[in-house]
Amino acid sequence: MEYADTVFYNGPVLTMDAAAPRAAALAATGGLISAVGAREEIERLRGPGTETVDLAGRALLPGFVEAHGHPLNTAFTLAPPALDVRPFGLPDGASVYRAIRRRLAEKPDEPLLAYGIDLLLQRDLEVPTRALLDELSPRAPLVVMTNSGHAAYANTPALRAAGVTRESADPEGARFVRDAAGEPTGEAHETAAVTELSRVALAGVTPQSALAALRWTLRRHAAAGVTTVADLACAPAFLPLLEAAAHEPDVPVRTRAYLIGDEALAADPGRRFAGHAPAAELCGVAGVKLWADGSPWQGSVATSFPFKDNAATRRIGLAGCPHGQMNYRPEQLADLAAAFTAKGFPLACHVHGDVTADAVLAACAEAAAQDPETVRRLRPRLEHCGALTAEQFRRAAGLGATVSLFVDHIRYWGGVLDHDLFGRGRAEAWMAARSALDAGHRISLHNDGCCSPLDPLSSVSTAVTRNCDTNGEVYGADQRLTVEEALRAVTADAAWQLHLEDEVGTLRPGMRADLTVLTADPEAVPAAELRRGVRVCATYLGGRRTFAT
């Protein structure tokens, strides 16, 4: 008899396998699950060298799969030397500027990236104009990035270091805001422009410090129960950094990169999709990513319904402009979708507004008209999906596309959607997870990297309760999921979106032994207690423990 390396027993095993959803014990051997079943059956696999894990009533689940993460961005924006000024830890503007001033007093001549302001949650925050940032840091580059990642503010030294002048052309799908005289104000919108500014604030980062920051980030993922994370914003130049981390002997998380899908990559004849790496390879390329629109918190999503006209929307720059806009013309989206489909790349497209969704779906339909079977095989993804309608979810499913929802928008910004931006009816239909499931999708739920605290259990809780923390309101009770459906969206169905469903995401023999141990059975606690009453207490990647409390 071949004895198991590890046996888990004395707690519920939630397999996420529809054929056998629950078991009493599990055995792992050589990094794979070797048996799942009754305790007495698994006990027979215990040998002299077998490690036994007494769950003591705790629950064993598949390792969480973060289908839309940003470990690289998180490493650069939250790990030292960057400064975390997000509203989750600094709820008001006064604390934000105290933190920035404190850091600048310590290191006045070093560039600084302060990440995470939110003009809608940090209500008293003074907008960081170029003049204000010059006063704070007259000599060294200072860049303040919004929590959405879709806007940034820079001082004069940062603009100078980035080479941004009145003559500078706007990057593809992005722009530098200019005053009436054509001078850059220091404000930048969308990924390409924001990246140009943030890069100068991170000028002191070395390859060694970047790898250390990525290690820090991946350890945080393991502490949240994550065993696989997709990086949805990987510049090709940073792919070697992910690969270097993956080759370290104690790497805690598997990564899958979606390359930034710009026109240069689409036109590069040498760039074709090489195929999905097996799960044993801890780093691989999974597709390309486009940003069809921006963030509702910046007013940069294209909707058929208007933003409100009030102090909040004027604060984010929407005065006299009730509708946001897309980052591409529809024909540009169609050309890019066709080019990447022809190269074999699975496509992930950031889309919030329903107008944007129509353009993205039209681009997918045009690609499918040329080769419908290839499109279905590639499983194009629509990311976030804030304002998508039931009809749009059905159209996406009909094309073979799939959807990933940033459902914690409801937890943190439900009140903002309701009172500040659109109104209650729109807030209740935001992140319409039930509509997506009813349309036939295998959805994933995600935290979007550093845009919200990394916590798959929070996504599960929000999907089940639709509760907003800031005001206690429930938005969209008819869009609630069951606990089982929400758990599948952070395990089995998220793995399917990454084309890893035959190796991770469910607990059955032959699958990778990617495991998460929770303090309690999430299907046995009241829905209201999911967020705070259930915690991760251990994580295993291929049978190797990567986190334990």
XYZ file of C-alpha atoms in Angstrom:
549
model
C 0.000 0.000 0.000
C 1.172 3.523 -0.799
C 0.688 5.607 2.316
C -0.406 9.228 2.150
C 1.895 12.135 2.867
C -0.855 13.974 4.746
C -4.283 13.024 6.066
C -6.927 15.569 7.076
C -9.763 14.339 9.281
C -12.273 15.263 12.000
C -13.899 18.141 10.118
C -16.223 18.741 7.176
C -14.629 18.562 3.729
C -16.447 20.794 1.199
C -15.253 19.456 -2.131
C -17.039 21.796 -4.608
C -17.492 18.597 -6.630
C -21.172 18.189 -7.552
C -20.800 14.406 -7.698
C -19.739 14.227 -4.036
C -20.085 17.655 -2.413
C -19.109 16.622 1.128
C -16.720 14.178 2.750
C -15.264 13.488 6.178
C -11.550 13.193 5.390
C -8.940 13.730 2.671
C -5.510 12.325 1.855
C -2.741 14.001 -0.154
C 0.284 12.308 -1.687
C 3.028 13.800 -3.857
C 1.269 17.155 -4.113
C -1.985 15.595 -5.340
C -5.216 14.567 -3.661
C -5.056 10.777 -3.388
C -8.380 10.061 -1.681
C -11.515 11.822 -0.451
C -14.204 10.060 1.513
C -15.221 8.573 4.838
C -12.847 8.844 7.760
C -12.325 5.103 8.144
C -11.487 4.825 4.434
C -8.871 7.586 4.616
C -7.464 6.295 7.917
C -6.227 3.197 6.070
C -3.787 5.424 4.158
C -1.981 6.517 7.310
C 1.532 5.133 7.521
C 4.556 5.679 9.765
C 5.561 8.848 7.920
C 2.101 10.307 7.338
C 1.407 13.745 8.763
C -2.033 13.825 10.333
C -4.002 17.050 10.537
C -6.826 16.986 13.061
C -9.233 19.622 11.771
C -10.982 19.656 15.156
C -14.247 20.653 13.525
C -12.730 23.164 11.156
C -13.657 23.011 7.464
C -11.444 21.960 4.569
C -12.088 23.540 1.147
C -10.260 23.911 -2.153
C -7.717 26.721 -2.149
C -9.334 29.990 -3.183
C -8.775 31.139 -6.763
C -8.524 34.919 -7.220
C -9.472 35.097 -10.898
C -8.935 38.862 -11.151
C -6.066 40.005 -8.993
C -3.123 42.350 -9.352
C -0.183 40.933 -7.390
C 2.335 42.989 -9.374
C 0.443 46.252 -8.888
C -0.118 45.400 -5.237
C 3.600 44.807 -4.776
C 4.398 48.231 -6.187
C 1.553 50.182 -4.578
C 1.131 48.693 -1.099
C 4.414 47.017 -0.182
C 7.123 49.318 1.220
C 8.372 51.827 0.148
C 4.930 52.755 -1.260
C 2.453 54.370 1.131
C -1.014 52.866 1.660
C -3.599 55.676 2.049
C -6.716 53.662 1.176
C -10.017 54.432 2.931
C -10.076 50.992 4.559
C -7.339 52.127 6.965
C -7.455 55.928 6.651
C -11.145 56.878 6.536
C -10.761 60.652 6.227
C -8.715 63.176 4.323
C -6.957 64.555 7.380
C -5.407 61.160 8.126
C -4.343 60.797 4.482
C -2.385 64.028 4.444
C -0.923 63.346 7.887
C 0.443 60.051 6.582
C 1.893 61.711 3.463
C 3.487 64.545 5.452
C 4.941 62.098 7.967
C 6.604 60.059 5.217
C 7.905 63.150 3.426
C 9.345 64.488 6.689
C 11.279 61.252 7.076
C 12.521 61.127 3.464
C 12.019 64.545 1.828
C 14.275 63.887 -1.159
C 12.970 60.455 -2.143
C 10.177 59.862 -4.674
C 6.892 58.760 -3.120
C 3.843 56.914 -4.420
C 0.842 57.302 -2.107
C -1.757 54.779 -3.191
C -5.456 54.585 -2.594
C -7.296 57.873 -2.081
C -11.052 57.781 -2.651
C -12.826 61.104 -3.150
C -16.212 59.493 -2.494
C -15.359 57.609 0.705
C -12.825 60.064 2.184
C -15.328 62.900 2.099
C -13.164 65.681 3.552
C -10.133 64.902 1.381
C -8.826 67.969 -0.422
C -8.312 67.144 -4.095
C -4.535 66.778 -4.573
C -3.851 69.477 -7.154
C -0.446 70.027 -8.689
C 0.011 73.155 -6.526
C -0.842 71.303 -3.311
C 1.514 68.436 -4.135
C 4.278 70.918 -5.018
C 3.843 72.466 -1.588
C 4.073 69.050 0.072
C 7.095 67.905 -1.942
C 8.854 70.715 -3.810
C 11.939 68.701 -4.804
C 11.126 64.998 -5.182
C 8.455 63.343 -7.353
C 5.178 62.790 -5.500
C 2.315 60.851 -7.095
C -1.017 60.218 -5.374
C -3.037 57.444 -7.004
C -6.730 56.785 -6.530
C -7.887 53.509 -5.043
C -9.559 52.550 -8.325
C -6.191 52.783 -10.076
C -7.824 54.767 -12.890
C -6.564 58.226 -11.909
C -3.464 59.784 -10.384
C -2.215 63.230 -9.362
C 1.401 64.367 -9.711
C 3.552 67.272 -8.599
C 5.834 69.236 -10.921
C 8.973 67.145 -10.234
C 7.013 64.002 -11.124
C 5.696 65.517 -14.370
C 9.190 66.650 -15.231
C 10.688 63.215 -14.535
C 7.966 61.557 -16.633
C 8.542 63.988 -19.498
C 4.918 65.125 -19.511
C 4.606 68.591 -21.081
C 1.983 70.522 -23.024
C 3.390 68.927 -26.187
C 3.090 65.346 -24.891
C 0.690 63.071 -26.741
C -1.878 61.209 -24.676
C -1.173 57.472 -24.382
C -3.453 54.959 -26.059
C -6.748 54.713 -24.169
C -5.683 57.296 -21.569
C -5.094 61.026 -21.105
C -3.298 63.720 -19.160
C -5.702 66.411 -17.971
C -4.783 69.927 -19.155
C -5.842 73.415 -18.144
C -7.328 76.052 -20.451
C -3.829 77.017 -21.608
C -2.956 73.413 -22.494
C -0.623 72.862 -19.532
C -0.770 69.508 -17.683
C -2.587 69.914 -14.386
C -0.854 66.884 -12.893
C -3.992 64.747 -13.123
C -3.943 61.596 -15.280
C -6.755 59.257 -16.251
C -6.633 55.562 -17.150
C -3.935 52.920 -17.029
C -1.344 54.019 -19.569
C -1.162 57.619 -18.293
C -1.322 56.610 -14.632
C 1.505 54.129 -15.223
C 3.752 56.806 -16.729
C 3.413 58.889 -13.560
C 3.609 56.078 -11.024
C 6.772 54.765 -12.670
C 8.750 57.886 -11.704
C 7.511 57.650 -8.115
C 8.939 54.124 -8.001
C 12.266 55.054 -9.564
C 14.208 53.763 -6.567
C 12.818 50.230 -6.842
C 15.516 47.672 -7.709
C 15.015 44.148 -9.076
C 15.814 42.827 -5.596
C 13.378 45.125 -3.811
C 10.692 44.413 -6.427
C 11.049 40.672 -5.820
C 10.883 41.236 -2.059
C 7.695 43.286 -2.504
C 6.154 40.535 -4.642
C 7.047 37.940 -1.988
C 5.291 40.138 0.591
C 2.224 40.327 -1.650
C 2.021 36.602 -2.335
C 2.306 35.836 1.387
C -0.719 38.083 1.942
C -2.600 36.043 -0.666
C -1.757 32.798 1.116
C -2.945 34.293 4.420
C -6.303 34.950 2.731
C -6.558 31.306 1.627
C -5.597 32.019 -1.989
C -3.590 29.378 -3.835
C -3.969 30.697 -7.409
C -4.095 34.349 -8.470
C -4.449 35.818 -11.949
C -2.534 39.029 -12.571
C -4.830 41.086 -14.801
C -2.345 43.847 -15.635
C 1.010 42.305 -16.460
C 3.252 44.370 -18.690
C 5.407 41.918 -20.680
C 8.517 43.487 -19.147
C 7.353 42.395 -15.669
C 6.557 38.789 -16.562
C 10.119 37.729 -15.574
C 9.420 39.054 -12.068
C 6.416 36.743 -11.697
C 8.498 33.894 -13.082
C 11.353 34.600 -10.647
C 8.958 34.456 -7.696
C 7.431 31.220 -9.008
C 10.827 29.535 -9.060
C 11.555 30.243 -5.407
C 11.248 27.038 -3.356
C 8.804 28.531 -0.840
C 6.547 30.442 -3.256
C 3.100 30.365 -1.625
C 0.805 31.039 -4.595
C 0.456 30.003 -8.247
C 0.199 32.961 -10.676
C -1.375 33.340 -14.101
C -0.663 36.520 -16.050
C -2.907 38.432 -18.426
C -0.626 40.634 -20.531
C -1.630 44.253 -21.147
C -3.252 44.024 -24.567
C -2.209 47.178 -26.377
C -1.975 47.701 -30.126
C 1.767 47.019 -30.140
C 1.248 43.562 -28.640
C -1.605 42.882 -31.076
C 0.633 43.798 -34.013
C 3.705 41.866 -32.805
C 4.040 38.832 -35.108
C 6.219 37.061 -32.552
C 3.579 37.161 -29.814
C 1.194 34.236 -30.002
C -0.473 32.375 -27.173
C 1.607 29.336 -26.258
C -1.199 27.515 -24.471
C -2.212 27.139 -20.849
C 0.512 25.913 -18.528
C -0.318 22.935 -16.305
C -0.964 23.720 -12.650
C 2.396 22.215 -11.670
C 3.975 25.251 -13.351
C 3.552 27.984 -10.773
C 3.640 30.810 -13.309
C 2.109 31.023 -16.753
C 0.427 33.347 -19.238
C -3.356 32.986 -19.371
C -4.394 35.715 -21.832
C -4.452 39.448 -22.530
C -6.326 42.300 -20.847
C -8.064 45.393 -22.236
C -9.650 48.293 -20.348
C -12.769 49.225 -22.314
C -13.798 51.839 -19.748
C -12.727 53.052 -16.334
C -14.180 53.334 -12.850
C -17.557 54.573 -11.588
C -15.655 56.323 -8.782
C -13.896 58.455 -11.412
C -17.019 58.958 -13.552
C -15.307 57.142 -16.402
C -17.799 54.386 -17.228
C -20.110 54.655 -20.237
C -23.722 54.150 -19.183
C -27.083 54.618 -20.895
C -28.344 56.254 -17.686
C -26.867 59.494 -16.345
C -24.738 60.187 -13.328
C -26.413 62.478 -10.839
C -25.474 66.151 -10.787
C -24.427 66.883 -7.214
C -21.444 67.799 -5.082
C -20.101 64.245 -5.166
C -20.125 63.900 -8.961
C -18.709 67.383 -9.434
C -15.952 66.415 -7.015
C -14.894 63.569 -9.324
C -14.936 65.843 -12.384
C -18.377 65.219 -13.883
C -19.739 68.766 -13.793
C -21.920 69.251 -16.878
C -21.089 65.751 -18.164
C -23.687 63.207 -17.015
C -22.257 60.283 -19.005
C -18.789 58.780 -18.826
C -16.986 57.593 -21.907
C -15.217 54.512 -23.183
C -11.454 54.274 -23.526
C -11.712 52.977 -27.110
C -13.942 53.494 -30.085
C -16.090 50.395 -30.752
C -14.197 49.643 -33.946
C -10.893 49.723 -32.038
C -12.237 47.169 -29.586
C -13.406 44.964 -32.420
C -9.999 45.154 -34.140
C -8.137 44.277 -30.929
C -10.505 41.422 -30.081
C -10.089 39.988 -33.571
C -6.293 40.348 -33.495
C -5.862 38.623 -30.141
C -8.369 35.899 -30.986
C -6.414 35.186 -34.171
C -3.256 34.872 -32.041
C -5.020 32.388 -29.770
C -5.057 34.621 -26.686
C -7.996 34.395 -24.271
C -9.249 37.960 -23.831
C -10.262 39.623 -20.570
C -11.950 43.003 -20.954
C -12.585 45.486 -18.150
C -16.177 46.693 -18.524
C -18.526 48.462 -16.114
C -21.016 50.547 -18.115
C -23.863 48.981 -20.050
C -22.973 51.075 -23.119
C -19.417 49.757 -22.889
C -20.772 46.229 -22.495
C -22.666 46.548 -25.778
C -19.431 47.505 -27.538
C -17.471 44.664 -25.932
C -20.175 42.123 -26.759
C -20.291 43.395 -30.341
C -16.506 42.935 -30.569
C -16.821 39.374 -29.224
C -19.673 38.686 -31.655
C -17.581 39.913 -34.570
C -14.711 37.648 -33.534
C -17.143 34.750 -33.067
C -18.592 35.293 -36.527
C -15.170 34.508 -37.960
C -14.497 31.468 -35.759
C -17.216 30.653 -33.196
C -15.612 27.458 -31.899
C -12.303 29.194 -31.188
C -14.054 31.972 -29.261
C -15.925 29.431 -27.131
C -12.721 27.507 -26.494
C -10.907 30.687 -25.423
C -13.703 31.716 -22.986
C -13.398 35.515 -23.328
C -14.010 37.243 -20.018
C -15.891 40.398 -19.062
C -14.369 41.859 -15.899
C -16.231 43.608 -13.032
C -19.558 44.006 -14.893
C -21.082 46.673 -12.643
C -24.008 47.838 -14.790
C -24.496 44.819 -17.038
C -28.126 43.877 -17.560
C -29.754 40.448 -17.529
C -30.056 40.624 -21.320
C -26.343 41.419 -21.675
C -25.413 38.494 -19.438
C -27.525 36.251 -21.702
C -25.834 37.610 -24.817
C -22.409 37.022 -23.281
C -23.305 33.432 -22.415
C -24.566 32.855 -25.928
C -21.198 33.924 -27.316
C -19.266 31.616 -25.012
C -17.975 34.526 -22.924
C -17.842 34.431 -19.133
C -17.991 37.052 -16.372
C -16.042 37.928 -13.228
C -17.771 40.196 -10.690
C -16.227 42.670 -8.233
C -19.144 42.151 -5.861
C -17.518 43.944 -2.900
C -18.486 47.156 -4.698
C -21.745 46.633 -2.802
C -19.999 46.220 0.556
C -17.912 49.379 0.333
C -19.631 51.597 -2.239
C -23.288 50.529 -2.226
C -24.258 53.788 -0.546
C -22.129 55.765 -2.997
C -23.907 54.136 -5.944
C -27.264 54.846 -4.337
C -26.947 58.336 -2.850
C -24.124 59.907 -4.868
C -23.855 58.460 -8.353
C -26.968 56.824 -9.801
C -29.829 56.109 -7.403
C -31.227 53.123 -5.559
C -32.550 51.234 -8.584
C -29.112 51.199 -10.190
C -27.391 50.237 -6.924
C -29.701 47.250 -6.516
C -28.887 46.007 -10.019
C -25.120 46.617 -9.650
C -22.996 43.459 -9.837
C -26.065 41.377 -10.703
C -24.662 37.979 -9.752
C -27.998 36.170 -9.752
C -28.772 37.454 -13.243
C -25.390 36.165 -14.387
C -26.021 32.708 -12.946
C -29.528 32.617 -14.378
C -28.047 33.369 -17.799
C -25.958 30.202 -17.521
C -22.588 31.642 -16.504
C -19.968 30.009 -14.321
C -19.030 33.223 -12.572
C -16.065 34.189 -10.449
C -15.966 36.730 -7.633
C -12.860 38.836 -7.107
C -11.337 41.627 -4.996
C -9.431 43.368 -7.840
C -6.021 43.425 -6.212
C -5.444 46.455 -4.024
C -8.792 48.100 -4.887
C -10.403 46.380 -1.898
C -8.992 44.339 0.986
C -7.913 40.927 -0.276
C -10.516 38.573 1.197
C -12.404 35.955 -0.844
C -14.607 35.286 2.189
C -15.719 38.920 2.039
C -16.742 38.417 -1.590
C -18.692 35.318 -0.570
C -20.400 37.191 2.269
C -21.328 40.174 0.107
C -22.690 37.946 -2.650
C -24.872 36.167 -0.087
C -26.098 39.200 1.888
C -25.777 42.177 -0.543
C -25.125 44.278 2.557
C -23.329 47.655 2.486
C -21.030 48.319 5.437
C -21.187 52.102 5.261
C -24.941 52.440 5.828
C -26.232 48.960 6.660
C -28.513 48.910 3.604
C -29.185 45.840 1.471
C -28.861 46.503 -2.260
C -30.413 43.950 -4.603
C -31.799 41.204 -2.387
C -33.021 39.460 -5.544
C -29.396 39.219 -6.729
C -28.217 37.225 -3.711
C -26.387 33.917 -4.151
C -26.464 30.892 -1.903
C -23.333 30.187 0.126
C -22.563 27.177 -2.072
C -22.881 29.229 -5.274
C -20.641 31.957 -3.878
C -18.020 29.440 -2.714
C -17.958 27.868 -6.175
C -17.295 31.345 -7.580
C -14.041 31.600 -5.605
C -12.987 27.972 -6.192
C -14.237 25.641 -8.934
C -15.773 28.196 -11.295
C -12.910 30.659 -10.888
C -10.505 27.823 -11.778
C -12.616 27.070 -14.861
C -12.249 30.670 -16.016
C -8.465 30.229 -15.858
C -8.659 26.915 -17.785
C -7.389 25.057 -14.695
C -10.599 23.209 -13.830
C -9.074 19.754 -14.389
C -6.353 20.398 -11.813
C -7.516 22.888 -9.160
C -10.706 24.261 -7.658
C -12.343 21.000 -6.497
C -11.303 18.289 -4.073
C -11.242 14.927 -5.793
C -8.531 12.333 -6.441
C -5.925 13.424 -8.957
C -6.398 17.172 -8.402
C -3.649 19.354 -6.976
C -3.704 19.407 -3.183
C -4.480 23.139 -3.026
C -6.376 23.494 0.243
C -7.820 26.107 2.564
C -8.723 25.400 6.186
C -11.442 27.623 7.678
C -12.320 28.070 11.327
C -15.910 26.988 10.657
C -18.084 25.453 7.977
C -19.270 28.464 5.929
C -22.464 26.627 4.982
C -23.344 26.106 8.633
C -23.078 29.662 10.007
C -25.711 32.403 9.632
C -25.188 34.507 6.508
C -24.694 37.655 8.600
C -21.738 36.013 10.374
C -19.882 34.830 7.272
C -17.662 37.889 7.052
C -16.446 37.999 10.637
C -17.344 34.564 11.967
C -15.280 32.502 9.497
C -11.531 32.955 9.036
C -8.678 31.275 7.194
C -6.426 29.333 9.553
C -4.236 27.385 7.085
C -3.435 27.241 3.367
C -1.700 24.520 1.333
C -0.287 24.738 -2.197
C 0.223 21.317 -3.749
C 0.143 19.769 -0.285
C 2.779 22.175 1.089
C 1.611 24.413 3.916
C 2.072 28.058 2.959
C 0.196 29.729 5.801
C -0.930 28.807 9.302
C -2.220 30.778 12.259
